[in-house]
Amino acid sequence: MKRLLPWIIGIATILLVIIGTLWPGSTGMAGTIYIHGAGAASFNSYGTPKAAVESLMSNIAKRNWKTAYDHLANNNQFDLQEFINDVTGTYGSLRTYSSLEPSPDDIRVLRSSGSDATVRANMKWATAVGAFFDTADLKLVKSGDEWKVNWPLRKEQPAPPQVIPVNYLRWDVIFRGSGDDWGAQNVQSPRVRIVDMNAVSRGDSTIILGEVVNEDTVPAFVSVGATLLGKDGKSLGQELSFDKMSHTLLPKEVSPFRIDFPGVKLSSVAKVQMKPDASLVPASADPVIGVLNQKIIVDGRGHHVLTGDLENQSGQVVNIPHVIATYYNNNGQVIWVADGYVDQALLPQTPLPFSVAVPDDLAAQVHNYRVVVNQYSSSKLGL
């Protein structure tokens, strides 16, 4: 059972993403959009620049693709399926399993004249792994008595045909079978060790931050658990790391971890008990994902984010890339761990931008950072 745990968790993660977002209507994610001072917006209301964008977002949320496409000013430049693929993503990406949550408060007219306009749309996409946001400055033109949007279609540039040598390391595991001698022993569990741990307070919560290393010569599936003890010696809570760490660690590989204890104040904690757990798993060093052009910036919402590009250096498609960032102070201590999912599939040899949040109150303390990338591929999980 222990050796099945990594596959169960991996498959469960993908299934949660799919189930939680393929049927958004049951969770009320894609509700009716409203205009201030009016009732429910008509799907075909394009009388003003703001109303045109509201109607477009509402049609996208309801997946009324034909209606949305027909009211685009530049739909002669691409067909309906290209528009759908641009909005919903391809290759089983996170965008494929997401739903738009439109709101008129997220739409603002930046400029408007009698014939053209620019409208900023802040789009919130709901997924089973949390919300992600897009901001687009949409150009509109007036056609008759209607305003229409010039949709900024993103053209995917696939890698050219080529041969990519496969020379990565791979570990297979042979476990004891049911017919083997009852006294035979399985391979020992890998040796892992916590190399850094820091307890911090965030609001009314206690957060355990740190790093764990696989000290062995074989790959390990690692989880980290923590128990908080109060001043009376009683347990205040037990939690496990889940998606705030990289669980499959190759030999000598290091992963950050973050364990949240909501509602437990750090001032009430007298002791922290840590328990790393590791099991042997088959693994490979492919696909190799490079992290390029990393830098901390202030985004359009005024928040600090770590941005960069991911480059899939293999010949495999990574359906859902998951980025985990570790932030260090000038003493090399872990001060925060944050993560984010990229909503597009990572195609071979094709850079893709990413961004991960940096707490604004900690941004000035960040002296260095490190990024690791988890990858979920449907072919490896058998989906």
CSV table of C-alpha atoms in Angstrom, one decimal:
chain,number,residue,atom,x,y,z
A,1,MET,CA,0.0,0.0,0.0
A,2,LYS,CA,2.8,2.4,0.9
A,3,ARG,CA,4.3,2.2,-2.6
A,4,LEU,CA,1.0,3.0,-4.2
A,5,LEU,CA,0.6,6.2,-2.2
A,6,PRO,CA,2.5,8.5,-4.6
A,7,TRP,CA,0.4,7.4,-7.6
A,8,ILE,CA,-2.8,7.7,-5.6
A,9,ILE,CA,-2.0,11.3,-4.5
A,10,GLY,CA,-0.8,12.2,-8.1
A,11,ILE,CA,-4.0,10.9,-9.7
A,12,ALA,CA,-6.2,12.4,-7.0
A,13,THR,CA,-4.6,15.8,-7.6
A,14,ILE,CA,-5.4,15.7,-11.4
A,15,LEU,CA,-8.9,14.3,-10.7
A,16,LEU,CA,-9.7,17.2,-8.3
A,17,VAL,CA,-8.6,19.7,-10.9
A,18,ILE,CA,-10.9,18.1,-13.5
A,19,ILE,CA,-13.9,17.5,-11.3
A,20,GLY,CA,-13.8,20.8,-9.6
A,21,THR,CA,-13.8,22.8,-12.8
A,22,LEU,CA,-15.6,20.8,-15.5
A,23,TRP,CA,-18.9,21.3,-13.7
A,24,PRO,CA,-18.6,24.9,-12.5
A,25,GLY,CA,-22.4,25.4,-12.5
A,26,SER,CA,-22.9,23.1,-9.6
A,27,THR,CA,-20.6,25.3,-7.4
A,28,GLY,CA,-22.0,28.6,-8.6
A,29,MET,CA,-18.8,29.8,-10.2
A,30,ALA,CA,-20.2,31.0,-13.5
A,31,GLY,CA,-23.1,33.1,-12.3
A,32,THR,CA,-25.1,35.8,-13.9
A,33,ILE,CA,-23.3,39.1,-14.6
A,34,TYR,CA,-24.9,42.3,-13.5
A,35,ILE,CA,-24.5,45.9,-14.6
A,36,HIS,CA,-24.6,48.7,-11.9
A,37,GLY,CA,-28.0,50.3,-11.8
A,38,ALA,CA,-29.6,47.6,-14.0
A,39,GLY,CA,-30.8,44.0,-13.9
A,40,ALA,CA,-29.1,41.1,-15.4
A,41,ALA,CA,-27.0,42.0,-18.5
A,42,SER,CA,-28.3,40.7,-21.8
A,43,PHE,CA,-25.9,38.4,-23.5
A,44,ASN,CA,-26.2,40.6,-26.6
A,45,SER,CA,-25.9,44.0,-25.0
A,46,TYR,CA,-23.1,45.8,-26.8
A,47,GLY,CA,-24.3,49.4,-26.7
A,48,THR,CA,-21.3,50.8,-24.8
A,49,PRO,CA,-17.6,49.7,-24.5
A,50,LYS,CA,-18.1,48.5,-20.9
A,51,ALA,CA,-21.3,46.6,-21.7
A,52,ALA,CA,-19.7,45.0,-24.7
A,53,VAL,CA,-16.8,43.6,-22.6
A,54,GLU,CA,-19.3,42.5,-19.8
A,55,SER,CA,-21.4,40.7,-22.4
A,56,LEU,CA,-18.3,39.0,-23.9
A,57,MET,CA,-17.1,37.8,-20.5
A,58,SER,CA,-20.6,36.6,-19.6
A,59,ASN,CA,-20.8,34.6,-22.8
A,60,ILE,CA,-17.3,33.1,-22.2
A,61,ALA,CA,-18.4,32.2,-18.6
A,62,LYS,CA,-21.5,30.5,-20.0
A,63,ARG,CA,-19.5,28.9,-22.8
A,64,ASN,CA,-21.7,30.5,-25.4
A,65,TRP,CA,-18.8,30.4,-27.9
A,66,LYS,CA,-20.7,31.2,-31.1
A,67,THR,CA,-22.4,34.3,-29.6
A,68,ALA,CA,-19.1,35.5,-28.2
A,69,TYR,CA,-17.2,34.8,-31.5
A,70,ASP,CA,-19.9,36.6,-33.6
A,71,HIS,CA,-19.4,39.8,-31.7
A,72,LEU,CA,-15.6,40.0,-32.1
A,73,ALA,CA,-14.4,42.7,-34.4
A,74,ASN,CA,-11.5,40.6,-35.7
A,75,ASN,CA,-13.1,37.2,-36.1
A,76,ASN,CA,-12.1,37.2,-39.7
A,77,GLN,CA,-8.5,36.6,-38.6
A,78,PHE,CA,-9.2,33.2,-36.9
A,79,ASP,CA,-11.9,30.6,-36.8
A,80,LEU,CA,-14.3,29.7,-34.0
A,81,GLN,CA,-12.2,26.7,-32.8
A,82,GLU,CA,-9.1,28.8,-32.6
A,83,PHE,CA,-11.0,31.2,-30.4
A,84,ILE,CA,-12.2,28.4,-28.2
A,85,ASN,CA,-8.7,26.9,-27.9
A,86,ASP,CA,-7.3,30.3,-27.0
A,87,VAL,CA,-9.8,30.8,-24.2
A,88,THR,CA,-10.0,27.2,-22.8
A,89,GLY,CA,-6.4,26.1,-23.5
A,90,THR,CA,-5.1,23.0,-25.2
A,91,TYR,CA,-3.2,19.8,-24.4
A,92,GLY,CA,-5.1,19.3,-21.1
A,93,SER,CA,-3.8,22.4,-19.5
A,94,LEU,CA,-5.2,23.9,-16.3
A,95,ARG,CA,-7.1,26.5,-18.4
A,96,THR,CA,-9.0,23.5,-19.9
A,97,TYR,CA,-10.4,22.7,-16.5
A,98,SER,CA,-11.1,26.3,-15.4
A,99,SER,CA,-14.2,28.6,-15.4
A,100,LEU,CA,-14.4,32.3,-15.7
A,101,GLU,CA,-16.0,34.2,-12.8
A,102,PRO,CA,-17.1,37.5,-14.4
A,103,SER,CA,-17.7,40.7,-12.4
A,104,PRO,CA,-18.5,44.2,-13.6
A,105,ASP,CA,-16.3,45.5,-10.9
A,106,ASP,CA,-13.3,44.0,-12.7
A,107,ILE,CA,-14.0,45.9,-16.0
A,108,ARG,CA,-12.9,49.5,-16.4
A,109,VAL,CA,-12.9,51.8,-19.4
A,110,LEU,CA,-9.5,53.3,-19.8
A,111,ARG,CA,-10.3,55.4,-22.9
A,112,SER,CA,-13.3,56.0,-25.2
A,113,SER,CA,-14.1,58.0,-28.2
A,114,GLY,CA,-16.9,57.9,-30.7
A,115,SER,CA,-15.4,55.1,-32.7
A,116,ASP,CA,-12.8,53.2,-30.6
A,117,ALA,CA,-12.1,52.4,-26.9
A,118,THR,CA,-9.8,50.6,-24.6
A,119,VAL,CA,-11.2,48.6,-21.7
A,120,ARG,CA,-9.2,46.8,-19.0
A,121,ALA,CA,-10.6,43.5,-18.0
A,122,ASN,CA,-9.3,41.7,-14.8
A,123,MET,CA,-10.4,38.1,-15.3
A,124,LYS,CA,-10.6,35.6,-12.4
A,125,TRP,CA,-10.5,32.0,-13.4
A,126,ALA,CA,-11.7,29.4,-10.9
A,127,THR,CA,-10.0,26.0,-10.6
A,128,ALA,CA,-9.9,23.2,-8.0
A,129,VAL,CA,-6.4,24.3,-7.1
A,130,GLY,CA,-7.3,28.0,-6.5
A,131,ALA,CA,-8.0,31.1,-8.6
A,132,PHE,CA,-5.7,32.7,-11.1
A,133,PHE,CA,-6.0,36.0,-12.7
A,134,ASP,CA,-5.5,37.6,-16.1
A,135,THR,CA,-5.5,41.3,-17.0
A,136,ALA,CA,-6.1,42.3,-20.6
A,137,ASP,CA,-6.4,45.8,-22.1
A,138,LEU,CA,-9.0,45.1,-24.8
A,139,LYS,CA,-9.3,47.3,-27.9
A,140,LEU,CA,-12.8,47.9,-29.1
A,141,VAL,CA,-14.3,49.5,-32.2
A,142,LYS,CA,-17.8,50.7,-33.0
A,143,SER,CA,-19.7,48.9,-35.7
A,144,GLY,CA,-23.1,50.5,-36.4
A,145,ASP,CA,-24.8,50.8,-33.0
A,146,GLU,CA,-22.6,48.0,-31.4
A,147,TRP,CA,-19.2,47.9,-29.8
A,148,LYS,CA,-17.0,44.9,-30.7
A,149,VAL,CA,-13.8,43.6,-29.1
A,150,ASN,CA,-10.6,43.0,-31.0
A,151,TRP,CA,-9.7,39.7,-29.3
A,152,PRO,CA,-5.9,39.4,-28.6
A,153,LEU,CA,-5.5,35.8,-29.8
A,154,ARG,CA,-2.3,34.1,-28.7
A,155,LYS,CA,-0.7,32.1,-31.4
A,156,GLU,CA,1.0,28.9,-30.1
A,157,GLN,CA,4.3,28.3,-31.8
A,158,PRO,CA,5.0,24.6,-31.6
A,159,ALA,CA,8.6,23.4,-31.6
A,160,PRO,CA,9.9,22.5,-35.1
A,161,PRO,CA,10.2,18.8,-35.9
A,162,GLN,CA,13.5,17.5,-34.4
A,163,VAL,CA,15.1,14.6,-32.7
A,164,ILE,CA,15.8,15.1,-28.9
A,165,PRO,CA,18.3,12.6,-27.5
A,166,VAL,CA,17.0,10.8,-24.4
A,167,ASN,CA,19.9,10.6,-21.9
A,168,TYR,CA,18.3,11.2,-18.6
A,169,LEU,CA,18.6,9.1,-15.5
A,170,ARG,CA,15.9,6.7,-14.6
A,171,TRP,CA,15.2,4.5,-11.5
A,172,ASP,CA,13.0,1.4,-11.6
A,173,VAL,CA,12.0,-0.5,-8.4
A,174,ILE,CA,11.4,-4.2,-8.1
A,175,PHE,CA,9.3,-4.9,-5.0
A,176,ARG,CA,8.9,-8.2,-3.2
A,177,GLY,CA,6.1,-10.2,-4.8
A,178,SER,CA,3.4,-12.3,-3.2
A,179,GLY,CA,5.1,-15.5,-4.1
A,180,ASP,CA,8.5,-14.6,-2.7
A,181,ASP,CA,10.0,-16.0,0.5
A,182,TRP,CA,8.1,-14.6,3.5
A,183,GLY,CA,11.3,-13.6,5.1
A,184,ALA,CA,12.5,-11.6,2.1
A,185,GLN,CA,12.9,-7.9,2.7
A,186,ASN,CA,11.9,-5.0,0.4
A,187,VAL,CA,14.4,-2.3,-0.4
A,188,GLN,CA,14.8,0.1,2.5
A,189,SER,CA,13.1,3.5,2.5
A,190,PRO,CA,15.2,6.4,1.4
A,191,ARG,CA,17.0,8.6,3.9
A,192,VAL,CA,15.6,12.2,4.0
A,193,ARG,CA,16.4,15.0,6.4
A,194,ILE,CA,14.9,18.4,7.2
A,195,VAL,CA,17.7,20.9,6.7
A,196,ASP,CA,15.9,24.1,7.7
A,197,MET,CA,12.7,24.9,9.7
A,198,ASN,CA,11.2,28.2,10.7
A,199,ALA,CA,7.9,28.9,12.4
A,200,VAL,CA,6.3,32.2,11.5
A,201,SER,CA,3.0,34.0,12.3
A,202,ARG,CA,0.7,35.2,9.6
A,203,GLY,CA,-2.5,36.8,11.0
A,204,ASP,CA,-4.2,34.3,13.3
A,205,SER,CA,-2.2,31.3,11.7
A,206,THR,CA,1.0,29.6,12.4
A,207,ILE,CA,3.1,28.7,9.3
A,208,ILE,CA,5.9,26.1,9.3
A,209,LEU,CA,8.5,26.8,6.6
A,210,GLY,CA,11.6,24.9,5.7
A,211,GLU,CA,13.5,22.6,3.3
A,212,VAL,CA,14.0,18.8,3.1
A,213,VAL,CA,16.7,16.9,1.3
A,214,ASN,CA,16.8,13.4,-0.1
A,215,GLU,CA,20.2,12.2,1.2
A,216,ASP,CA,20.0,8.8,-0.5
A,217,THR,CA,21.1,7.5,-3.9
A,218,VAL,CA,17.6,6.5,-4.9
A,219,PRO,CA,14.5,8.6,-5.6
A,220,ALA,CA,12.0,9.2,-2.8
A,221,PHE,CA,8.4,10.2,-2.4
A,222,VAL,CA,8.5,12.6,0.5
A,223,SER,CA,5.9,14.2,2.8
A,224,VAL,CA,6.5,16.4,5.8
A,225,GLY,CA,4.2,16.4,8.8
A,226,ALA,CA,4.1,18.8,11.8
A,227,THR,CA,2.5,18.7,15.2
A,228,LEU,CA,2.2,21.9,17.3
A,229,LEU,CA,2.3,21.5,21.1
A,230,GLY,CA,0.9,24.1,23.5
A,231,LYS,CA,2.5,25.2,26.8
A,232,ASP,CA,0.5,22.5,28.6
A,233,GLY,CA,2.1,19.8,26.4
A,234,LYS,CA,-1.2,19.1,24.5
A,235,SER,CA,-1.5,19.0,20.8
A,236,LEU,CA,-2.8,22.2,19.1
A,237,GLY,CA,-3.0,20.5,15.7
A,238,GLN,CA,-1.4,18.2,13.2
A,239,GLU,CA,-1.0,19.0,9.5
A,240,LEU,CA,0.8,17.6,6.5
A,241,SER,CA,2.5,19.4,3.6
A,242,PHE,CA,0.5,18.9,0.4
A,243,ASP,CA,1.0,21.1,-2.6
A,244,LYS,CA,3.5,23.5,-1.0
A,245,MET,CA,6.4,21.2,-1.7
A,246,SER,CA,7.8,18.9,-4.4
A,247,HIS,CA,7.1,15.4,-3.3
A,248,THR,CA,9.2,13.3,-5.7
A,249,LEU,CA,12.8,14.0,-4.9
A,250,LEU,CA,15.7,12.6,-6.9
A,251,PRO,CA,19.0,11.8,-5.1
A,252,LYS,CA,20.4,14.8,-3.3
A,253,GLU,CA,17.5,17.0,-4.4
A,254,VAL,CA,16.1,19.7,-2.1
A,255,SER,CA,12.5,20.8,-1.8
A,256,PRO,CA,10.9,23.6,0.2
A,257,PHE,CA,7.8,22.8,2.3
A,258,ARG,CA,5.1,24.9,3.9
A,259,ILE,CA,2.6,23.7,6.4
A,260,ASP,CA,-0.3,25.9,7.5
A,261,PHE,CA,-2.1,25.8,10.8
A,262,PRO,CA,-5.1,28.1,10.4
A,263,GLY,CA,-6.5,29.6,13.6
A,264,VAL,CA,-3.5,28.6,15.7
A,265,LYS,CA,-1.5,31.6,17.0
A,266,LEU,CA,2.2,31.3,17.2
A,267,SER,CA,2.2,32.8,20.7
A,268,SER,CA,0.4,29.7,22.0
A,269,VAL,CA,2.9,27.3,20.6
A,270,ALA,CA,5.6,25.9,22.9
A,271,LYS,CA,7.1,23.2,20.7
A,272,VAL,CA,7.0,22.0,17.1
A,273,GLN,CA,7.4,18.3,16.3
A,274,MET,CA,8.5,17.5,12.7
A,275,LYS,CA,8.1,14.2,11.0
A,276,PRO,CA,9.5,13.7,7.5
A,277,ASP,CA,8.3,10.5,5.7
A,278,ALA,CA,9.8,8.9,2.6
A,279,SER,CA,9.0,5.9,0.5
A,280,LEU,CA,10.8,4.5,-2.5
A,281,VAL,CA,9.3,5.2,-5.9
A,282,PRO,CA,10.4,4.7,-9.5
A,283,ALA,CA,11.3,8.0,-11.1
A,284,SER,CA,13.2,9.7,-13.9
A,285,ALA,CA,15.0,13.0,-14.4
A,286,ASP,CA,12.9,13.8,-17.4
A,287,PRO,CA,11.3,16.1,-18.4
A,288,VAL,CA,13.9,18.7,-17.5
A,289,ILE,CA,12.3,22.1,-17.0
A,290,GLY,CA,14.5,25.1,-17.0
A,291,VAL,CA,13.7,28.3,-15.1
A,292,LEU,CA,14.8,31.5,-16.9
A,293,ASN,CA,14.8,35.2,-16.5
A,294,GLN,CA,13.7,35.3,-12.9
A,295,LYS,CA,13.0,38.7,-11.2
A,296,ILE,CA,10.7,40.3,-8.7
A,297,ILE,CA,8.4,43.0,-10.0
A,298,VAL,CA,5.3,44.9,-9.1
A,299,ASP,CA,2.3,43.8,-11.2
A,300,GLY,CA,-0.6,45.7,-12.6
A,301,ARG,CA,-2.5,45.2,-9.3
A,302,GLY,CA,0.3,46.8,-7.3
A,303,HIS,CA,1.5,43.5,-5.7
A,304,HIS,CA,5.0,42.0,-5.7
A,305,VAL,CA,5.4,38.9,-7.8
A,306,LEU,CA,8.3,36.7,-8.9
A,307,THR,CA,8.2,36.3,-12.7
A,308,GLY,CA,10.2,34.3,-15.2
A,309,ASP,CA,10.0,31.8,-18.0
A,310,LEU,CA,9.7,28.0,-17.9
A,311,GLU,CA,11.4,26.0,-20.7
A,312,ASN,CA,10.6,22.4,-21.3
A,313,GLN,CA,13.9,20.9,-22.4
A,314,SER,CA,12.4,17.5,-23.2
A,315,GLY,CA,10.2,16.2,-26.0
A,316,GLN,CA,7.2,15.6,-23.7
A,317,VAL,CA,4.2,17.8,-23.1
A,318,VAL,CA,3.8,18.9,-19.5
A,319,ASN,CA,0.0,19.4,-19.1
A,320,ILE,CA,0.0,21.3,-15.8
A,321,PRO,CA,3.3,23.0,-14.5
A,322,HIS,CA,3.3,23.8,-10.8
A,323,VAL,CA,5.9,26.4,-9.7
A,324,ILE,CA,7.1,26.5,-6.1
A,325,ALA,CA,9.2,29.5,-4.9
A,326,THR,CA,11.4,29.6,-1.8
A,327,TYR,CA,12.3,33.1,-0.5
A,328,TYR,CA,15.4,33.6,1.7
A,329,ASN,CA,16.5,36.6,3.8
A,330,ASN,CA,20.1,37.9,3.9
A,331,ASN,CA,21.0,35.2,6.5
A,332,GLY,CA,19.9,32.4,4.1
A,333,GLN,CA,16.9,31.6,6.2
A,334,VAL,CA,13.6,30.6,4.6
A,335,ILE,CA,11.1,33.4,5.2
A,336,TRP,CA,8.3,32.3,2.8
A,337,VAL,CA,7.2,29.5,0.4
A,338,ALA,CA,4.7,30.3,-2.3
A,339,ASP,CA,3.4,28.3,-5.2
A,340,GLY,CA,1.3,28.8,-8.4
A,341,TYR,CA,0.0,26.8,-11.3
A,342,VAL,CA,0.6,27.8,-14.9
A,343,ASP,CA,-2.7,27.7,-16.8
A,344,GLN,CA,-1.1,26.7,-20.1
A,345,ALA,CA,0.5,23.4,-21.1
A,346,LEU,CA,4.3,23.5,-21.3
A,347,LEU,CA,5.2,22.4,-24.8
A,348,PRO,CA,8.6,21.0,-25.8
A,349,GLN,CA,11.3,23.7,-26.3
A,350,THR,CA,8.7,26.5,-26.0
A,351,PRO,CA,9.3,29.1,-23.2
A,352,LEU,CA,6.2,29.9,-21.1
A,353,PRO,CA,5.9,32.8,-18.6
A,354,PHE,CA,5.0,32.2,-14.9
A,355,SER,CA,4.4,34.4,-11.8
A,356,VAL,CA,4.3,33.5,-8.1
A,357,ALA,CA,3.2,35.9,-5.4
A,358,VAL,CA,5.6,37.5,-2.9
A,359,PRO,CA,3.9,38.8,0.3
A,360,ASP,CA,4.1,42.6,0.0
A,361,ASP,CA,5.2,43.0,3.7
A,362,LEU,CA,8.1,40.5,3.1
A,363,ALA,CA,9.3,41.8,-0.3
A,364,ALA,CA,11.9,44.1,1.2
A,365,GLN,CA,13.4,41.2,3.2
A,366,VAL,CA,13.8,38.9,0.2
A,367,HIS,CA,17.5,38.6,-0.5
A,368,ASN,CA,17.5,35.5,-2.7
A,369,TYR,CA,15.0,33.0,-4.0
A,370,ARG,CA,14.9,29.5,-5.6
A,371,VAL,CA,12.3,28.0,-7.9
A,372,VAL,CA,11.4,24.3,-8.4
A,373,VAL,CA,8.8,23.0,-10.8
A,374,ASN,CA,6.4,20.1,-10.3
A,375,GLN,CA,4.9,18.7,-13.4
A,376,TYR,CA,1.7,16.8,-13.9
A,377,SER,CA,1.5,14.9,-17.2
A,378,SER,CA,-1.7,12.9,-18.1
A,379,SER,CA,0.4,10.3,-19.9
A,380,LYS,CA,2.4,9.4,-16.8
A,381,LEU,CA,-0.7,9.2,-14.6
A,382,GLY,CA,-2.6,7.1,-17.2
A,383,LEU,CA,-5.4,9.7,-17.6
